[in-house]
Amino acid sequence: MKDSLVIIPTYNEKENIENMLRRVFSITDYHVLVIDDNSPDGTSEIVKNLIEEFPQRLFIYERPGKLGLGTAYIAGFQWAIAKGYNYIFEMDADFSHNPADLLKLKACCENGADVAIGSRYKSGVNVVNWPIGRVIMSYYASAYVRIITGLPIKDATAGFKCYKRKVLESIQLEKIKFRGYAFQIEMKFTAWKMGFNIQEVPIIFTDRKEGHSKMSGGIFNEAFWGVIKLKVKSWFKKYPDINHVRS
Ligand SMILES: Nc1nc2c(ncn2[C@@H]2O[C@H](COP(=O)(O)OP(=O)(O)O)[C@@H](O)[C@H]2O)c(=O)[nH]1
Ligand SMILES: [Mg+2]
C-alpha cells in the first residue's frame, strides 16, 4: 500500500472530476478518496466507472445528501487513519488547486512540517480570475482570523493541505462540527494550539472554469461567528499534549 491519500470532496463536479483524477494519477503515485454527497449530476457514476480503470488506487465514499465540506473531510480523515495512510491531503475537485502542487506540499511535510498549507497569501496575493470582491473578502478573512485568534497563518481559510497522519490522529475529529471555511480555520487553529509545526507553501489559486461554487451566505456567517466561538472556547479548553506523538 502506498503512503499518501488525496481526499477530494465533490458536489456536482461532473465537468471536473474525471480530468482531475486522471491528472493526479498521472503525476503522482498517490491514492484518491472521493467523498460524494449524492451529487444530482451523477459525479459518483463517473468516479465508479474510473474505479474499474484504477482499482486499489481510487476509492469512493458516498453519503446520502449534501452534508457539507467539513463532515466530508472528517469522514475522509477517519477512513484514511483506519487504512494507515501517512500523508493525507485535502484538495478541491475544480482545479482551483493545481494537482502538481501536491508534490510541494508533501515535500514540505517530509522536510519537517506536520501540516503544509497551500497558501494564496504567503507571498503577495496569488489568486487568478476570482472577482475582486471575493479576493478582498478572502484576504481580509485571514486578517480577521489572525487578529481574533492569533493564528499566525496568512491563508487561514485555505483548503489545500497535507497533514501528517499523527496530526489527524491527535485532533479529536468527532468534536469538529463546522461545515465550510470555519472548518478549515478550526483544523488549523487546533493543530497550532496543540503545538504542531504548520508551514505555508506559496501556491497560485485559479478560479474554477467549469461547474459552480457552493460558497453561500450561510457558510460565510458560520465562519464569521465561528472564529469568535473558537477563540472563546479556547480559553476553557485543554488541548491534548502532543509531546507523546512528536517524532
Ligand atoms: N462532499 C461535499 N463536497 C462539497 C460540498 N460543498 C462543496 N464541496 C466540494 O468542495 C470543493 C470546494 O467547493 P467550491 O464550491 O469550489 O468552493 P469555493 O472554491 O470556496 O467556491 C469542491 O470540490 C466541491 O465540489 C458538500 O457539501 N459536500
Ligand atoms: Mg472552488
Tab-separated table of N, CA and C and ligand atoms in Angstrom, residues 92 94 96 205 208, ligand 2:
chain	number	residue	atom	x	y	z
A	92	ASP	N	-9.589	20.427	-3.593
A	92	ASP	CA	-10.866	20.617	-4.285
A	92	ASP	C	-10.844	19.902	-5.638
A	94	ASP	N	-12.157	21.171	-8.413
A	94	ASP	CA	-12.457	22.100	-9.513
A	94	ASP	C	-11.231	22.737	-10.169
A	96	SER	N	-9.060	24.594	-8.908
A	96	SER	CA	-8.545	25.805	-8.261
A	96	SER	C	-7.198	25.480	-7.622
A	205	PHE	N	-3.788	30.059	-6.853
A	205	PHE	CA	-5.161	29.558	-6.818
A	205	PHE	C	-5.892	30.150	-8.020
A	208	ARG	N	-12.393	28.318	-10.641
A	208	ARG	CA	-12.856	27.200	-11.471
A	208	ARG	C	-13.322	27.709	-12.836
B	2	MG	MG	-13.802	26.125	-5.819
